[in-house]
PDB file of N, CA and C in Angstrom:
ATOM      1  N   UNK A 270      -4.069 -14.392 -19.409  1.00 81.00           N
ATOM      2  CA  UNK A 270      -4.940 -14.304 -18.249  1.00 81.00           C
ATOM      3  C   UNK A 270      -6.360 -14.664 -18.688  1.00 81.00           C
ATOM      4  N   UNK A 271      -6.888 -15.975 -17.865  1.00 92.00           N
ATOM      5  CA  UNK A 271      -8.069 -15.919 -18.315  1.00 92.00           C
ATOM      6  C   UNK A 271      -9.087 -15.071 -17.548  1.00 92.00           C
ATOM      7  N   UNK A 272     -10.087 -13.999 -18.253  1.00 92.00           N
ATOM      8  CA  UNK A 272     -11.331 -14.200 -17.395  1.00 92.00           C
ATOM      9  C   UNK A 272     -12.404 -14.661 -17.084  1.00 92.00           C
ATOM     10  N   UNK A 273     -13.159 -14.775 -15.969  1.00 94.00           N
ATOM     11  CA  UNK A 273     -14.548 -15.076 -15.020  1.00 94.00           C
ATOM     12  C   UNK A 273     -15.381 -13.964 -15.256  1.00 94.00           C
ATOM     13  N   UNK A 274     -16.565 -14.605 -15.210  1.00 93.00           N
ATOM     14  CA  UNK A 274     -17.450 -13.361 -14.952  1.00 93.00           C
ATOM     15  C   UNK A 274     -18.455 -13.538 -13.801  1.00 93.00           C
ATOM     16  N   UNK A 275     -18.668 -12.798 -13.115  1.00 93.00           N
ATOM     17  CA  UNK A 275     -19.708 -12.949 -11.518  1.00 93.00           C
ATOM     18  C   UNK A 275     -20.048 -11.975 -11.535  1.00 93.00           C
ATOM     19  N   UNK A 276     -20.849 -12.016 -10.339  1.00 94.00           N
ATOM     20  CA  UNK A 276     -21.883 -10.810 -10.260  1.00 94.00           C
ATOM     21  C   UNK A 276     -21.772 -10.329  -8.364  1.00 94.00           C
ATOM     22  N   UNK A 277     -21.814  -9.192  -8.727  1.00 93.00           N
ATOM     23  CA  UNK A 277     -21.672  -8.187  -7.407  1.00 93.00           C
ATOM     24  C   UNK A 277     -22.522  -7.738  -7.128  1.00 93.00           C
ATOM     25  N   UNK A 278     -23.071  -7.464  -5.839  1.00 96.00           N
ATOM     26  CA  UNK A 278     -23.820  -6.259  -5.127  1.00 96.00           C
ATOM     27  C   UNK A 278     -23.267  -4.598  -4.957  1.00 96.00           C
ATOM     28  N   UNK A 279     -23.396  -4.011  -5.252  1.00 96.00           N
ATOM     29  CA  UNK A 279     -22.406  -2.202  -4.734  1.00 96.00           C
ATOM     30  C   UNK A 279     -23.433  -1.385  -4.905  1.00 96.00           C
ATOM     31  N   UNK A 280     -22.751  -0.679  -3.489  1.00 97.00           N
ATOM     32  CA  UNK A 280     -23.420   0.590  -3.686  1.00 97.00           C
ATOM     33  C   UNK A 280     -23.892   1.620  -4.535  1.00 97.00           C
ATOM     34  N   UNK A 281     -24.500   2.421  -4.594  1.00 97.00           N
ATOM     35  CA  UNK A 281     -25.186   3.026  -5.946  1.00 97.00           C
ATOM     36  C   UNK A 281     -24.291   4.248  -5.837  1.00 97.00           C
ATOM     37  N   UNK A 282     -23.932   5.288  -4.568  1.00 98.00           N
ATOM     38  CA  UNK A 282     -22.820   5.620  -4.815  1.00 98.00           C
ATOM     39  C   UNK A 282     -21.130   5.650  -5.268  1.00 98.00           C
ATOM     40  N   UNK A 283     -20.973   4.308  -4.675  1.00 97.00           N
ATOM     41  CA  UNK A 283     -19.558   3.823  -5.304  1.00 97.00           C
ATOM     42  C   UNK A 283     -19.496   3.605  -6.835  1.00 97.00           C
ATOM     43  N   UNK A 284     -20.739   3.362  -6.893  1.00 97.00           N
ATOM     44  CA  UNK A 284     -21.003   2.929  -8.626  1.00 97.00           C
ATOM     45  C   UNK A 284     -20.398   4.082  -9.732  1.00 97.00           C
ATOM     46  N   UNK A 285     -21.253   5.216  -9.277  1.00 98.00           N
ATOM     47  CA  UNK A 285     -21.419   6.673  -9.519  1.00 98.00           C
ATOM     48  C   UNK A 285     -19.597   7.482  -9.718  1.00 98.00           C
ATOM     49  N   UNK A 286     -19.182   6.962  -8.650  1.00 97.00           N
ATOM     50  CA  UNK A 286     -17.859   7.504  -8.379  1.00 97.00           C
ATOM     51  C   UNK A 286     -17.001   6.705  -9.446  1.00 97.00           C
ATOM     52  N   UNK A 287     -17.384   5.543  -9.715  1.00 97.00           N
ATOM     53  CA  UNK A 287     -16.535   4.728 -10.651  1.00 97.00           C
ATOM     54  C   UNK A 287     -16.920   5.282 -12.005  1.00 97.00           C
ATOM     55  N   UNK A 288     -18.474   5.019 -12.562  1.00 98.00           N
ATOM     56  CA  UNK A 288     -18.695   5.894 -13.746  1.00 98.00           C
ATOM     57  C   UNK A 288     -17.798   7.326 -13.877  1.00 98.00           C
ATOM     58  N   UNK A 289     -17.747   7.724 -13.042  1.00 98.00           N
ATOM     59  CA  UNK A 289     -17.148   9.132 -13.232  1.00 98.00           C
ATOM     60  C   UNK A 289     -15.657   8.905 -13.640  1.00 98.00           C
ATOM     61  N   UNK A 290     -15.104   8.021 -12.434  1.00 97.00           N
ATOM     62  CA  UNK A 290     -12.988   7.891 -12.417  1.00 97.00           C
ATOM     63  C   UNK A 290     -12.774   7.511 -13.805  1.00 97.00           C
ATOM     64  N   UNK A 291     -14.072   6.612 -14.666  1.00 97.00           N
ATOM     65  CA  UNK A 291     -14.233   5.819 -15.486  1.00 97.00           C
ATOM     66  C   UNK A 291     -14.309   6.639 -16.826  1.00 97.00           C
ATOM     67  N   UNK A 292     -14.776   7.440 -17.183  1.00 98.00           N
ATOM     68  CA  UNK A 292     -14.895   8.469 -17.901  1.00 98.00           C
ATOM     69  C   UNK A 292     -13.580   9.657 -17.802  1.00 98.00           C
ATOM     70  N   UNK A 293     -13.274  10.252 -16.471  1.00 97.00           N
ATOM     71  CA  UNK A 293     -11.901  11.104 -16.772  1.00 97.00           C
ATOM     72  C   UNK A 293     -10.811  10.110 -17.040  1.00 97.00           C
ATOM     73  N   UNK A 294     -10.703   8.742 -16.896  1.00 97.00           N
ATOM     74  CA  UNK A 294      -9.429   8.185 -16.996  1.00 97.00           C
ATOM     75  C   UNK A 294      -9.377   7.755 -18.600  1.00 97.00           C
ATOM     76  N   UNK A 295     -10.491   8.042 -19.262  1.00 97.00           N
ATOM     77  CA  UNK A 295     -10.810   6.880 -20.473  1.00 97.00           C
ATOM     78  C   UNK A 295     -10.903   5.236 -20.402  1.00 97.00           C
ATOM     79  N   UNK A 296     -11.319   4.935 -19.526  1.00 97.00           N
ATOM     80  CA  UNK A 296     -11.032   4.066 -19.497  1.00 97.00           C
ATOM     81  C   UNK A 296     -12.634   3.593 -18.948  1.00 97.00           C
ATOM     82  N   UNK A 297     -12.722   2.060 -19.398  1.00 97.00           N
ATOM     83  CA  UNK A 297     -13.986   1.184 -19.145  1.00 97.00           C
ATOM     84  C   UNK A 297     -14.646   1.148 -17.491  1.00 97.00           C
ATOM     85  N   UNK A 298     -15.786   0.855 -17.030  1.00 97.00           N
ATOM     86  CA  UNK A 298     -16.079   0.922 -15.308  1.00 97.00           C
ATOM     87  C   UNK A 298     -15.807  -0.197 -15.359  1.00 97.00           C
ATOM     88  N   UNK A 299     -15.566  -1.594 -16.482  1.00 96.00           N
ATOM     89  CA  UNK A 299     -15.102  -2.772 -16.303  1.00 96.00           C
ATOM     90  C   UNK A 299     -13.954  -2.979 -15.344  1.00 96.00           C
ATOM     91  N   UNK A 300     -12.687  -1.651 -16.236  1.00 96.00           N
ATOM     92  CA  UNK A 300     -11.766  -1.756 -15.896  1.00 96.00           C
ATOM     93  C   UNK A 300     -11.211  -1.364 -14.847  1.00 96.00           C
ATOM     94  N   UNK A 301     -11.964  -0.408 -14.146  1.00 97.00           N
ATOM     95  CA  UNK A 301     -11.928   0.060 -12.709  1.00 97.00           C
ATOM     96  C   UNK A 301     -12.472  -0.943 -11.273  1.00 97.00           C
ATOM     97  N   UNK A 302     -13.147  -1.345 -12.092  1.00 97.00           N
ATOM     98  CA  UNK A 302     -13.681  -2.789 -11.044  1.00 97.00           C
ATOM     99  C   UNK A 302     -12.626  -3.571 -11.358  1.00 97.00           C
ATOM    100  N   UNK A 303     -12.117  -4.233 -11.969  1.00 96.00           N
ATOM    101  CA  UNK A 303     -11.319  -4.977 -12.337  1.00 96.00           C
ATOM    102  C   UNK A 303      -9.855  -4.633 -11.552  1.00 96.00           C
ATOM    103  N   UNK A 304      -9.219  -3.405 -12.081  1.00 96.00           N
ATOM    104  CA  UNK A 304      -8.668  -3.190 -10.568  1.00 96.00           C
ATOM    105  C   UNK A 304      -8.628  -3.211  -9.351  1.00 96.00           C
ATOM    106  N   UNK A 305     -10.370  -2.754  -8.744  1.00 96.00           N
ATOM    107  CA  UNK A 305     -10.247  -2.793  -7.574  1.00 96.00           C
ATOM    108  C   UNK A 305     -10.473  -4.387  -6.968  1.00 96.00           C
ATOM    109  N   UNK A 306     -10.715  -4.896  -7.902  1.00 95.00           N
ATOM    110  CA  UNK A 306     -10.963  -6.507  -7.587  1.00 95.00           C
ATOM    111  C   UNK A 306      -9.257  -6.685  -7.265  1.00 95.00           C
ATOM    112  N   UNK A 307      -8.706  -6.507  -8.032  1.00 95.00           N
ATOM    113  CA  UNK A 307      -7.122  -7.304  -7.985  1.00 95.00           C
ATOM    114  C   UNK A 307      -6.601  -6.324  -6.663  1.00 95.00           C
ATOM    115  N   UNK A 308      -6.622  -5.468  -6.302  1.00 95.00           N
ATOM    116  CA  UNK A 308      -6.323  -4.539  -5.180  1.00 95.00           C
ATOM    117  C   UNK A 308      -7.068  -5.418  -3.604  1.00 95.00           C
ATOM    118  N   UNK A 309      -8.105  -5.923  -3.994  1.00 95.00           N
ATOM    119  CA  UNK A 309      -8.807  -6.772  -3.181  1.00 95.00           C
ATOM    120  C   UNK A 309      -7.941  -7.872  -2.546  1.00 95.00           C
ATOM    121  N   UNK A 310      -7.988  -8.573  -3.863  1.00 93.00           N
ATOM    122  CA  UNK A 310      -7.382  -9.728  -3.655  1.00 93.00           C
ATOM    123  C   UNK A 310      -5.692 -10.011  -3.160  1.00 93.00           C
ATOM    124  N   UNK A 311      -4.683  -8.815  -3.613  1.00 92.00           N
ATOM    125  CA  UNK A 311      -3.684  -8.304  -3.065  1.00 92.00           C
ATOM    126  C   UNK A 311      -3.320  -8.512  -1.299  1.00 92.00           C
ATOM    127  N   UNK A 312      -4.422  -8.156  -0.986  1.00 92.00           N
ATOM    128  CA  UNK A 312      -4.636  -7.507   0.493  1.00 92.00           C
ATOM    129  C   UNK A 312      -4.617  -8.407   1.297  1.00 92.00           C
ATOM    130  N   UNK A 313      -5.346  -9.603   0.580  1.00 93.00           N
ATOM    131  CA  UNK A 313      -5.431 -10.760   1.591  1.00 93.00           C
ATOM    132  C   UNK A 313      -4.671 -11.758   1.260  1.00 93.00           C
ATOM    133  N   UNK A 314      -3.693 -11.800   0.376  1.00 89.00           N
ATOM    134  CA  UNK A 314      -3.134 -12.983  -0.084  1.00 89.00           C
ATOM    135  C   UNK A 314      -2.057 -13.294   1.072  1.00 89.00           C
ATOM    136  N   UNK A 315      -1.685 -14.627   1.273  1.00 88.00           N
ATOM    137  CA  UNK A 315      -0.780 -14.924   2.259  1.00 88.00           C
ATOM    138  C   UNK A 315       0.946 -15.447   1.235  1.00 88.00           C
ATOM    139  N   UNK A 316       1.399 -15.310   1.866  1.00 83.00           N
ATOM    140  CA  UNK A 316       2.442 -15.845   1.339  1.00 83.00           C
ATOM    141  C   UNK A 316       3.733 -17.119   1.967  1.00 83.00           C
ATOM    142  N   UNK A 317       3.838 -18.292   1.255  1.00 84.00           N
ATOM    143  CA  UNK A 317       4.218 -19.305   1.261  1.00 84.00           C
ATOM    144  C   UNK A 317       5.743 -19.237   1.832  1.00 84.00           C
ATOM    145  N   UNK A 318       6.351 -18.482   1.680  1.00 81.00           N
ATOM    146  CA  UNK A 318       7.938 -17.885   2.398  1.00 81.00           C
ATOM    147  C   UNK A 318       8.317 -16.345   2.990  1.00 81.00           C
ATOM    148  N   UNK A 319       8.771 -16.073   3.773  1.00 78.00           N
ATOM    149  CA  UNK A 319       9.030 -14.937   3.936  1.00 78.00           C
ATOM    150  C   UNK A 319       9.913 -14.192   2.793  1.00 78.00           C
ATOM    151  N   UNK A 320       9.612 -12.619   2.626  1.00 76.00           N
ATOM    152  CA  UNK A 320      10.180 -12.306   1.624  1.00 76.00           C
ATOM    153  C   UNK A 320      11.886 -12.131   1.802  1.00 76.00           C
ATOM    154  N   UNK A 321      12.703 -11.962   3.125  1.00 75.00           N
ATOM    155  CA  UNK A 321      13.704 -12.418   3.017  1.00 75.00           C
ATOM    156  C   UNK A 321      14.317 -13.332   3.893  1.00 75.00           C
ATOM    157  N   UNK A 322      15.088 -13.928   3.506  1.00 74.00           N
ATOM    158  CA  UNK A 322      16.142 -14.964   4.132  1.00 74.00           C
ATOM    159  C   UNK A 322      16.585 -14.641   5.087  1.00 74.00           C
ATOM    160  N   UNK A 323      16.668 -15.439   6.402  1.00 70.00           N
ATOM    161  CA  UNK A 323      17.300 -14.698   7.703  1.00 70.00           C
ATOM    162  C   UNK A 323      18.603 -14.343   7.225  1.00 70.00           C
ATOM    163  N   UNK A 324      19.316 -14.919   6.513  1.00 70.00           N
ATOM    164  CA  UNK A 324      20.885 -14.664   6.036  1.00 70.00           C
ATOM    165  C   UNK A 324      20.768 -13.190   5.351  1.00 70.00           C
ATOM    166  N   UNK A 325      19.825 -12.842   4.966  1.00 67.00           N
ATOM    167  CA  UNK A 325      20.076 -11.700   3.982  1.00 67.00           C
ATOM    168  C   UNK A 325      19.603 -10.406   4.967  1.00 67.00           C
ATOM    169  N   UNK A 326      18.996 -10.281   5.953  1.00 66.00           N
ATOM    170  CA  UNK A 326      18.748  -9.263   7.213  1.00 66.00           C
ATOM    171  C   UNK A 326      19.849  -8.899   7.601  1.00 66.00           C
ATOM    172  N   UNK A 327      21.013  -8.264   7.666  1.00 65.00           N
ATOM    173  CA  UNK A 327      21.635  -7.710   8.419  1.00 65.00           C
ATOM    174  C   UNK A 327      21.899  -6.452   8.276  1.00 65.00           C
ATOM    175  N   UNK A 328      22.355  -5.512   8.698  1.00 64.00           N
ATOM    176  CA  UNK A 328      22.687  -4.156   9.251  1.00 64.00           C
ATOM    177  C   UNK A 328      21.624  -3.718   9.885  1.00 64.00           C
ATOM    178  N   UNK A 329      21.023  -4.283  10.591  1.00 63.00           N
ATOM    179  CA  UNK A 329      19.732  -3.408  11.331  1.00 63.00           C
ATOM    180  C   UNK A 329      20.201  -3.060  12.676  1.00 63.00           C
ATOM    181  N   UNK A 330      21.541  -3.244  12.965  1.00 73.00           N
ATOM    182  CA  UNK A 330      22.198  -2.832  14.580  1.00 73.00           C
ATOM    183  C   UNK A 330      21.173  -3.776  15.519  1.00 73.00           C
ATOM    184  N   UNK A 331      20.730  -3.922  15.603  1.00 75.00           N
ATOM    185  CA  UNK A 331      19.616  -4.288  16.800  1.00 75.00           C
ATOM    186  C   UNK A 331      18.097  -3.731  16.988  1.00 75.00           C
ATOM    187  N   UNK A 332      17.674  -3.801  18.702  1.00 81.00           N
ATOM    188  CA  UNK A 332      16.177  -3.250  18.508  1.00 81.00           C
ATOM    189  C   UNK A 332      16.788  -1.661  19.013  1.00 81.00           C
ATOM    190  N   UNK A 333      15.606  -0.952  18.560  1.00 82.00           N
ATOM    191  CA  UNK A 333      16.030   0.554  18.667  1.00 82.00           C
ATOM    192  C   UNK A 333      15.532   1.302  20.246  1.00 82.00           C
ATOM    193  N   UNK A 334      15.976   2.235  21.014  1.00 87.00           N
ATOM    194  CA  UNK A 334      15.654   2.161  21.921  1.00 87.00           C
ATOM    195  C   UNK A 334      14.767   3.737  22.059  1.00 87.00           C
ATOM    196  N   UNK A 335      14.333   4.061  23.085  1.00 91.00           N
ATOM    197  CA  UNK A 335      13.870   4.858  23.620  1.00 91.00           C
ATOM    198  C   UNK A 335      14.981   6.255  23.280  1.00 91.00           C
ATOM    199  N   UNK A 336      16.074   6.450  23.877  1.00 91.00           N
ATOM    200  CA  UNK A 336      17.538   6.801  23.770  1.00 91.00           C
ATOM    201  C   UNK A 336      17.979   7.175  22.272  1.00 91.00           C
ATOM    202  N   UNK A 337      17.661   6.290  21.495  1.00 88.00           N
ATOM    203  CA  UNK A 337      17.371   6.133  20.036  1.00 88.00           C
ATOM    204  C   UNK A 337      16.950   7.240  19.390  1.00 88.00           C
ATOM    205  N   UNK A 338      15.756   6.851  19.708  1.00 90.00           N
ATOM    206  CA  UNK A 338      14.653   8.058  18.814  1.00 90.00           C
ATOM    207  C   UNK A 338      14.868   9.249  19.351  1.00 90.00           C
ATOM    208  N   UNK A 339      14.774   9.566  20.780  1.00 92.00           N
ATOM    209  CA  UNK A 339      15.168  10.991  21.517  1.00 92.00           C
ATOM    210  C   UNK A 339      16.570  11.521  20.584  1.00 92.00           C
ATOM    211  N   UNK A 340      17.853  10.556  20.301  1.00 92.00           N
ATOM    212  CA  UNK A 340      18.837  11.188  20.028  1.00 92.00           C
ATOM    213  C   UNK A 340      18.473  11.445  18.231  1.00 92.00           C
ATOM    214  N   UNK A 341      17.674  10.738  17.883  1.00 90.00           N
ATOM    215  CA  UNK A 341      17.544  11.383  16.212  1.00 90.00           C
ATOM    216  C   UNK A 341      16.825  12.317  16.382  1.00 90.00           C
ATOM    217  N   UNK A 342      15.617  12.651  17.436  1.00 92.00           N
ATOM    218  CA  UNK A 342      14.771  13.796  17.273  1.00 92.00           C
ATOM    219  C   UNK A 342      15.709  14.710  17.433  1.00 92.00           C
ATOM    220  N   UNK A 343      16.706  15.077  18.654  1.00 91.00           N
ATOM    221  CA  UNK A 343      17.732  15.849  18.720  1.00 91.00           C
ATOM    222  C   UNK A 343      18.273  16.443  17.416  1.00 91.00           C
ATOM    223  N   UNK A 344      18.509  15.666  16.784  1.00 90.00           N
ATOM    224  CA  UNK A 344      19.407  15.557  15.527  1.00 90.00           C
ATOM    225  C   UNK A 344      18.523  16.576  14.250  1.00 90.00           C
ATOM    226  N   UNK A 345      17.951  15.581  14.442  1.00 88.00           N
ATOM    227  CA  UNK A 345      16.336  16.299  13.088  1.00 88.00           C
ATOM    228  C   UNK A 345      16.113  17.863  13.941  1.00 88.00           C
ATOM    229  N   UNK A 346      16.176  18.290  15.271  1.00 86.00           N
ATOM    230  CA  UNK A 346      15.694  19.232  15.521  1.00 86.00           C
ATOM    231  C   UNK A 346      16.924  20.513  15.508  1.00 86.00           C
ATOM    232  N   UNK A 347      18.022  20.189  15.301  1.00 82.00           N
ATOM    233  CA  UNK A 347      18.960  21.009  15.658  1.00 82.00           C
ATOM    234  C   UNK A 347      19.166  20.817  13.836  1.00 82.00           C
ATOM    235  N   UNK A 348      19.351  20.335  13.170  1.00 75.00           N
ATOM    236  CA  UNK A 348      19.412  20.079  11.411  1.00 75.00           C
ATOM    237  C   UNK A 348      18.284  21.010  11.125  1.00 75.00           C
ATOM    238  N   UNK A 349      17.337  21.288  11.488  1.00 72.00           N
ATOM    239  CA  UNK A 349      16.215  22.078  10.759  1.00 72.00           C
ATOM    240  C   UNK A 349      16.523  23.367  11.525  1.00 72.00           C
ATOM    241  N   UNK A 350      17.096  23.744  12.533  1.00 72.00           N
ATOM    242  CA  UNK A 350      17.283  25.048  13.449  1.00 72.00           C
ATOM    243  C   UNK A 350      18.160  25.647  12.266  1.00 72.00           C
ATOM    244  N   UNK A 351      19.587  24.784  11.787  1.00 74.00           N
ATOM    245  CA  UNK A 351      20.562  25.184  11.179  1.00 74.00           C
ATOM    246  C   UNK A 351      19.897  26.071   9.460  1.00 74.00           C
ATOM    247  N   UNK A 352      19.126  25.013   9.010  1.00 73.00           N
ATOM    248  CA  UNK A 352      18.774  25.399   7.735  1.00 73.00           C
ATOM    249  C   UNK A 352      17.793  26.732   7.922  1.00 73.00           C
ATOM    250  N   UNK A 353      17.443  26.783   8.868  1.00 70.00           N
ATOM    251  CA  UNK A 353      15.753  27.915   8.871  1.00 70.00           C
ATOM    252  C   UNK A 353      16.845  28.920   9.183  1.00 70.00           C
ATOM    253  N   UNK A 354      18.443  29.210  10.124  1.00 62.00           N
ATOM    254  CA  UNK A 354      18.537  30.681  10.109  1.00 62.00           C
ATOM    255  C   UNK A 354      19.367  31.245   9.216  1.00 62.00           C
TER     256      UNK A 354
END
Protein backbone atom coordinates (compact mmCIF):
# COMPACT_ATOMS: atom_id res chain seq x y z
CA UNK A 1 0.00 0.00 0.00
CA UNK A 2 1.35 3.10 -0.98
CA UNK A 3 0.98 6.28 1.07
CA UNK A 4 -0.09 10.16 0.31
CA UNK A 5 0.23 12.73 2.47
CA UNK A 6 -2.42 15.90 2.56
CA UNK A 7 -3.52 18.12 4.74
CA UNK A 8 -6.88 18.54 6.63
CA UNK A 9 -8.87 21.07 8.40
CA UNK A 10 -10.66 19.43 11.96
CA UNK A 11 -12.05 20.41 14.61
CA UNK A 12 -10.08 21.10 17.74
CA UNK A 13 -12.45 18.95 19.58
CA UNK A 14 -12.46 15.91 17.36
CA UNK A 15 -8.75 16.32 17.45
CA UNK A 16 -8.75 16.03 21.32
CA UNK A 17 -11.02 12.94 21.24
CA UNK A 18 -8.58 11.28 18.80
CA UNK A 19 -5.41 12.21 20.95
CA UNK A 20 -7.14 10.56 23.68
CA UNK A 21 -8.75 7.03 21.57
CA UNK A 22 -5.03 7.46 20.44
CA UNK A 23 -3.28 7.04 23.61
CA UNK A 24 -5.83 4.29 25.37
CA UNK A 25 -5.58 2.20 22.17
CA UNK A 26 -1.64 2.55 21.89
CA UNK A 27 -1.77 3.37 19.02
CA UNK A 28 -0.54 6.57 16.70
CA UNK A 29 -3.44 9.79 16.03
CA UNK A 30 -1.86 8.95 12.51
CA UNK A 31 -3.43 5.82 12.80
CA UNK A 32 -6.79 6.79 13.91
CA UNK A 33 -7.12 9.27 11.14
CA UNK A 34 -6.04 6.87 8.88
CA UNK A 35 -8.87 4.74 9.76
CA UNK A 36 -11.30 7.13 9.80
CA UNK A 37 -10.15 8.20 6.36
CA UNK A 38 -10.66 4.54 4.99
CA UNK A 39 -14.18 4.38 6.92
CA UNK A 40 -14.77 7.59 4.80
CA UNK A 41 -13.98 6.42 1.80
CA UNK A 42 -15.93 2.96 2.39
CA UNK A 43 -19.15 4.90 2.58
CA UNK A 44 -19.13 6.34 -0.63
CA UNK A 45 -17.66 3.89 -2.83
CA UNK A 46 -20.00 2.62 -5.61
CA UNK A 47 -19.82 -0.61 -6.88
CA UNK A 48 -19.37 -1.93 -10.51
CA UNK A 49 -21.83 -5.24 -10.05
CA UNK A 50 -24.31 -6.10 -7.73
CA UNK A 51 -23.15 -8.20 -4.93
CA UNK A 52 -25.41 -11.07 -5.96
CA UNK A 53 -26.48 -12.74 -9.08
CA UNK A 54 -30.18 -12.73 -9.77
CA UNK A 55 -29.65 -16.64 -10.03
CA UNK A 56 -28.27 -16.85 -6.61
CA UNK A 57 -31.51 -14.84 -4.70
CA UNK A 58 -33.83 -17.35 -3.98
CA UNK A 59 -35.79 -18.46 -0.92
CA UNK A 60 -37.07 -15.10 -0.10
CA UNK A 61 -40.92 -16.46 -0.67
CA UNK A 62 -41.88 -13.17 -2.07
CA UNK A 63 -42.76 -9.50 -0.81
CA UNK A 64 -43.83 -9.72 2.85
CA UNK A 65 -47.14 -8.51 3.78
CA UNK A 66 -48.89 -6.58 6.34
CA UNK A 67 -50.55 -10.20 7.52
CA UNK A 68 -46.88 -11.15 7.68
CA UNK A 69 -45.47 -9.18 10.28
CA UNK A 70 -48.86 -9.13 12.44
CA UNK A 71 -48.56 -13.08 12.28
CA UNK A 72 -44.72 -13.09 13.50
CA UNK A 73 -45.53 -10.40 16.09
CA UNK A 74 -48.22 -12.96 17.23
CA UNK A 75 -45.66 -15.51 17.32
CA UNK A 76 -42.73 -13.47 19.09
CA UNK A 77 -45.54 -12.41 21.52
CA UNK A 78 -47.03 -15.64 22.61
CA UNK A 79 -42.99 -17.30 22.52
CA UNK A 80 -42.00 -14.71 25.15
CA UNK A 81 -45.54 -15.19 27.26
CA UNK A 82 -44.39 -19.01 27.27
CA UNK A 83 -40.75 -18.44 28.51
CA UNK A 84 -41.59 -15.50 31.24
CA UNK A 85 -44.22 -18.03 33.14
Amino acid sequence: MTMQRTNVYADADDLALIKEGAARLGVSEAEIIRRGIHLAALSVRTWDEPFFADDEITGLGGPVTHDDIRAARRQSTSRKAETSA
